[in-house]
XYZ file of C-alpha atoms in Angstrom:
343
model
C 13.377 -29.883 -25.462
C 16.213 -32.698 -26.510
C 15.688 -34.955 -28.669
C 17.192 -38.259 -28.776
C 18.349 -39.839 -30.937
C 17.242 -42.489 -30.680
C 18.417 -44.692 -33.642
C 21.935 -44.854 -32.269
C 20.099 -47.515 -29.334
C 19.381 -47.636 -26.510
C 23.544 -48.946 -24.643
C 23.960 -44.995 -26.318
C 21.242 -43.789 -24.401
C 22.566 -45.694 -21.135
C 25.601 -44.953 -21.882
C 24.624 -40.793 -22.124
C 23.766 -41.293 -19.005
C 19.853 -42.390 -19.547
C 18.129 -42.379 -16.272
C 14.138 -42.334 -17.656
C 12.821 -44.745 -20.181
C 12.032 -42.472 -22.629
C 7.862 -42.497 -24.186
C 8.636 -43.907 -27.742
C 9.254 -47.228 -25.134
C 6.775 -46.889 -22.838
C 3.821 -50.199 -23.607
C 0.021 -48.799 -22.649
C -1.217 -50.907 -19.864
C -2.095 -53.760 -21.826
C 1.069 -54.425 -22.576
C 3.358 -54.392 -20.658
C 5.138 -57.498 -18.633
C 2.182 -58.949 -15.817
C 2.301 -61.959 -14.491
C 3.868 -64.550 -15.317
C 3.963 -68.984 -14.607
C 7.643 -70.610 -14.131
C 7.053 -73.250 -16.200
C 9.208 -76.681 -14.465
C 7.586 -79.675 -17.480
C 8.301 -76.854 -19.991
C 9.950 -79.355 -22.331
C 13.203 -80.386 -22.877
C 14.656 -83.223 -24.422
C 18.337 -84.765 -24.414
C 19.981 -86.023 -28.135
C 22.883 -87.244 -27.069
C 21.816 -90.957 -27.514
C 19.952 -90.531 -30.348
C 22.541 -88.524 -32.530
C 24.288 -91.518 -32.883
C 22.108 -94.153 -32.114
C 18.719 -95.539 -34.896
C 16.527 -96.725 -32.269
C 17.040 -93.330 -29.498
C 16.180 -91.015 -32.807
C 12.861 -93.861 -33.582
C 12.017 -92.863 -29.316
C 12.668 -88.749 -29.765
C 9.912 -88.676 -32.256
C 7.119 -89.093 -29.760
C 8.719 -86.635 -27.321
C 9.279 -84.073 -31.247
C 5.312 -84.337 -31.534
C 4.482 -84.087 -27.650
C 6.407 -80.534 -27.738
C 5.011 -79.131 -30.996
C 1.765 -80.069 -30.146
C 1.630 -79.126 -26.681
C 4.084 -75.941 -26.994
C 5.432 -75.441 -30.307
C 8.688 -74.993 -27.855
C 11.284 -76.663 -26.456
C 15.355 -76.909 -25.322
C 17.685 -78.958 -25.755
C 20.348 -80.216 -25.039
C 23.641 -82.832 -25.853
C 22.966 -81.634 -29.323
C 26.330 -81.362 -30.264
C 27.261 -78.212 -30.542
C 29.995 -77.990 -28.841
C 30.398 -75.856 -25.971
C 33.689 -74.537 -26.815
C 32.083 -72.561 -30.003
C 29.270 -71.736 -27.989
C 31.321 -68.973 -25.838
C 33.334 -68.240 -28.828
C 30.222 -67.279 -30.430
C 28.511 -65.353 -26.528
C 32.003 -63.618 -26.311
C 32.574 -62.148 -29.296
C 28.163 -61.496 -29.444
C 29.332 -59.583 -26.046
C 32.444 -58.045 -27.515
C 30.505 -56.539 -30.169
C 27.824 -54.986 -28.057
C 30.517 -53.411 -26.584
C 32.380 -51.935 -30.122
C 32.191 -47.591 -30.639
C 28.544 -46.273 -31.483
C 30.810 -45.265 -34.882
C 31.580 -48.636 -34.829
C 28.593 -50.909 -35.046
C 26.567 -47.455 -37.038
C 28.524 -48.203 -39.971
C 26.502 -50.830 -40.386
C 23.193 -49.235 -39.375
C 20.458 -49.472 -41.767
C 16.306 -49.579 -41.609
C 16.051 -51.320 -44.919
C 14.952 -54.837 -43.462
C 15.186 -56.853 -46.855
C 19.170 -55.617 -46.105
C 21.115 -58.629 -45.736
C 23.577 -57.509 -43.156
C 22.181 -54.499 -40.642
C 22.963 -52.958 -36.627
C 19.371 -51.431 -35.619
C 17.515 -51.045 -32.788
C 14.145 -52.023 -31.665
C 12.804 -53.096 -34.983
C 12.802 -50.178 -37.638
C 12.573 -46.897 -35.636
C 11.188 -45.807 -39.220
C 8.139 -47.313 -39.120
C 8.072 -48.708 -35.645
C 5.238 -46.226 -32.423
C 6.443 -47.918 -30.456
C 10.409 -49.046 -29.194
C 11.759 -51.730 -28.339
C 14.405 -51.810 -25.834
C 16.416 -53.878 -27.670
C 19.929 -53.007 -29.713
C 20.917 -55.889 -32.501
C 23.600 -57.492 -35.217
C 21.070 -58.606 -38.080
C 22.911 -60.614 -40.741
C 22.407 -64.114 -43.383
C 24.356 -66.881 -43.213
C 24.228 -68.044 -46.535
C 25.642 -68.339 -49.416
C 28.497 -68.510 -46.964
C 31.602 -67.637 -48.546
C 29.840 -64.509 -49.454
C 27.771 -63.114 -46.528
C 31.139 -63.940 -44.212
C 32.567 -60.794 -46.468
C 30.277 -58.955 -44.865
C 30.114 -59.286 -41.593
C 31.112 -56.870 -39.669
C 35.183 -56.729 -39.723
C 35.499 -55.661 -35.473
C 36.444 -57.888 -33.146
C 38.179 -59.394 -35.689
C 38.076 -63.384 -34.731
C 33.705 -62.609 -35.652
C 34.174 -64.143 -38.852
C 36.176 -67.147 -38.060
C 33.600 -68.125 -34.844
C 30.502 -67.623 -36.792
C 30.834 -68.941 -39.913
C 31.494 -72.216 -37.103
C 28.700 -71.580 -35.023
C 26.106 -70.438 -37.648
C 27.457 -74.103 -39.426
C 26.996 -76.521 -36.873
C 23.413 -74.871 -35.436
C 22.342 -74.943 -39.427
C 23.608 -79.029 -39.584
C 21.562 -79.387 -35.660
C 17.979 -77.777 -37.576
C 18.793 -80.057 -40.551
C 18.485 -82.780 -37.917
C 15.382 -81.799 -35.680
C 14.139 -80.833 -39.500
C 14.333 -84.318 -39.420
C 12.670 -85.018 -36.530
C 9.676 -82.676 -36.843
C 8.974 -84.849 -40.510
C 9.042 -87.799 -39.073
C 6.354 -86.295 -35.915
C 4.608 -85.314 -38.726
C 4.356 -88.829 -40.013
C 5.959 -88.032 -43.279
C 9.326 -89.049 -44.910
C 12.257 -88.110 -42.948
C 13.715 -85.652 -45.404
C 9.585 -84.183 -46.617
C 10.575 -81.172 -44.542
C 13.713 -80.414 -47.070
C 12.462 -81.434 -50.608
C 8.973 -79.184 -49.338
C 11.426 -75.729 -48.783
C 14.213 -76.521 -51.075
C 16.708 -76.199 -48.810
C 16.846 -73.215 -46.664
C 17.685 -69.944 -45.757
C 20.217 -68.636 -42.318
C 18.868 -65.656 -40.288
C 20.857 -64.914 -37.104
C 20.751 -62.144 -34.748
C 22.967 -61.177 -32.028
C 20.132 -59.517 -29.417
C 21.362 -57.181 -26.489
C 18.744 -56.149 -24.075
C 20.535 -53.988 -22.233
C 19.202 -53.555 -17.655
C 16.397 -51.119 -18.130
C 15.740 -48.438 -14.966
C 12.146 -49.250 -15.250
C 11.682 -53.011 -16.476
C 8.084 -52.886 -16.011
C 7.496 -50.634 -18.454
C 8.785 -51.864 -21.435
C 9.626 -54.812 -23.269
C 12.725 -56.350 -25.161
C 10.947 -57.732 -27.869
C 6.730 -56.645 -28.066
C 5.101 -60.467 -28.692
C 5.464 -62.317 -31.464
C 6.405 -65.741 -33.819
C 8.211 -65.966 -35.697
C 7.827 -66.564 -39.698
C 10.436 -69.171 -40.986
C 10.176 -73.105 -40.094
C 12.436 -73.328 -36.641
C 14.228 -71.092 -35.069
C 17.115 -72.173 -32.277
C 18.035 -69.717 -29.762
C 20.404 -69.314 -27.447
C 20.209 -67.562 -24.426
C 22.714 -65.770 -21.990
C 21.843 -67.198 -18.133
C 19.525 -64.355 -17.604
C 15.930 -64.833 -18.014
C 14.212 -62.988 -20.042
C 12.713 -65.717 -22.587
C 8.359 -65.800 -22.621
C 5.674 -67.783 -23.967
C 3.020 -68.161 -25.431
C 0.571 -70.705 -23.340
C -2.561 -71.467 -23.113
C -3.203 -68.125 -23.190
C -0.862 -66.650 -20.363
C 2.426 -65.730 -20.547
C 5.428 -68.047 -19.623
C 8.647 -68.014 -18.207
C 11.596 -69.688 -19.722
C 14.374 -70.386 -17.570
C 17.951 -70.955 -19.129
C 19.534 -74.145 -18.979
C 23.624 -74.088 -20.060
C 24.477 -75.380 -22.895
C 20.875 -75.679 -24.234
C 19.203 -73.803 -27.388
C 15.622 -73.317 -27.284
C 13.922 -73.849 -30.976
C 10.191 -72.881 -31.430
C 8.708 -73.882 -34.215
C 8.016 -71.894 -37.013
C 4.531 -70.078 -39.310
C 5.957 -72.420 -42.305
C 5.203 -74.963 -39.533
C 2.234 -74.323 -39.045
C 1.426 -73.827 -42.929
C 3.199 -77.259 -44.038
C 1.274 -79.356 -41.249
C -2.378 -77.875 -42.009
C -2.438 -76.433 -38.299
C -2.139 -79.613 -36.901
C 1.437 -77.797 -35.166
C 1.307 -74.003 -33.976
C 4.310 -71.706 -34.718
C 3.902 -69.644 -30.404
C 3.730 -66.191 -30.391
C 6.993 -65.421 -27.258
C 8.390 -62.067 -26.054
C 10.951 -60.713 -24.287
C 11.150 -58.473 -21.542
C 14.175 -56.691 -18.782
C 15.232 -56.651 -15.775
C 16.664 -53.534 -14.391
C 19.834 -55.364 -12.643
C 21.147 -57.014 -15.666
C 22.215 -56.920 -19.497
C 21.052 -59.224 -21.376
C 21.939 -61.560 -24.657
C 20.372 -64.112 -26.684
C 21.702 -65.693 -30.215
C 18.654 -66.459 -32.499
C 19.020 -68.460 -35.720
C 16.132 -68.759 -37.795
C 15.737 -71.151 -40.604
C 13.764 -71.220 -43.415
C 12.786 -72.009 -46.680
C 14.644 -71.576 -48.748
C 13.460 -68.205 -50.799
C 11.971 -68.893 -53.894
C 9.944 -72.186 -52.158
C 5.805 -72.364 -52.515
C 4.584 -73.046 -49.132
C 1.205 -75.196 -48.789
C 0.604 -78.014 -46.426
C 1.490 -81.521 -46.879
C -0.944 -83.162 -48.726
C -0.153 -86.756 -47.073
C -2.160 -84.131 -43.993
C -4.919 -82.510 -46.011
C -8.326 -84.349 -45.353
C -10.800 -82.337 -47.548
C -9.110 -78.632 -48.055
C -6.246 -77.340 -46.952
C -6.378 -75.299 -44.340
C -3.843 -72.709 -45.657
C -3.443 -71.400 -49.384
C -0.272 -71.867 -50.784
C 2.290 -68.884 -50.990
C 5.750 -68.241 -52.068
C 7.415 -67.696 -48.323
C 9.836 -64.705 -49.695
C 6.392 -63.366 -50.125
C 4.931 -64.447 -47.552
C 8.560 -62.285 -45.498
C 7.778 -59.071 -47.468
C 4.041 -58.864 -46.516
C 4.739 -59.350 -42.855
C 7.427 -56.445 -43.416
C 3.720 -54.561 -44.944
C 2.493 -55.472 -42.531
C 4.706 -53.993 -38.770
C 4.674 -57.688 -38.396
C 1.292 -59.192 -37.817
C 1.599 -62.925 -38.668
C -1.855 -63.417 -37.655
C -3.837 -61.006 -40.029
C -1.441 -62.840 -42.390
C -1.860 -66.146 -41.726
C -6.049 -65.628 -41.475
C -5.363 -63.697 -44.719
C -4.292 -67.261 -45.669
C -6.976 -69.168 -44.347
C -8.983 -70.999 -47.105
């Protein structure tokens, strides 16, 4: 029986002539992709006027509040990140995943605490069922320090990623101010409560799959940080849990999908929820997504905002770095972790 080099990634398996999904990727019948809804009323917020007008900004706050309370997800358009820079970022991401496997494997690691690593699934050293995904994942801060650790190829990767991550970080700060105001808190409350931010970026590559109904690009999860800004390509694949049903998020060119993370759920004292989401794949077309996950400073003690607490807080305080370590040790079982923090 041939032993497949699964740690080399899904693209490598397909390039080697794979035509049938290996058993370790096959989900249980309950977990497999099923019928989903295509929600036309998924919130799409136009930031164009709000970036330049205090009146338009104030008018956007109720829209943010409604989207956060109802979905925990929304899309933003006219967000100020140049289309040309978005195109460059998608281009270098595709170029990276098209590199020879030997070049990408220079960055391979199963150390989930590594600040820069290439991998497949989530962690091949511990995953019981693999995800149909290859990825590069790295920190973006401190920028001057991290740039030297990023891939040397493609040649433009470091410059494009530095420019892109900086622009997206500025957008995230603006959105967190709006989210703070939507909770009737001062606009800089979240920034101060989180002592600044951490920033993690990933280049997710989901190759076309010969048996897409058996696998998931990535399984159901919520994001542990504050907010995530996801850049999708034109291929549909992101699904959001809403009302115990899965909804597919149709890509809008040059938009970002924004979702709340667990730390906003904690800070809001459970008023806002970090929604569960997953990625599915298809048999005809590769898909790529580039999430930038913002989080508190690693040393921050996160707890519900006192103004939002009536009686006892819903959650006990926990240092963000301890939250991340506990999450990784528990196999990304976020619900279990949040439940342990409930008072």
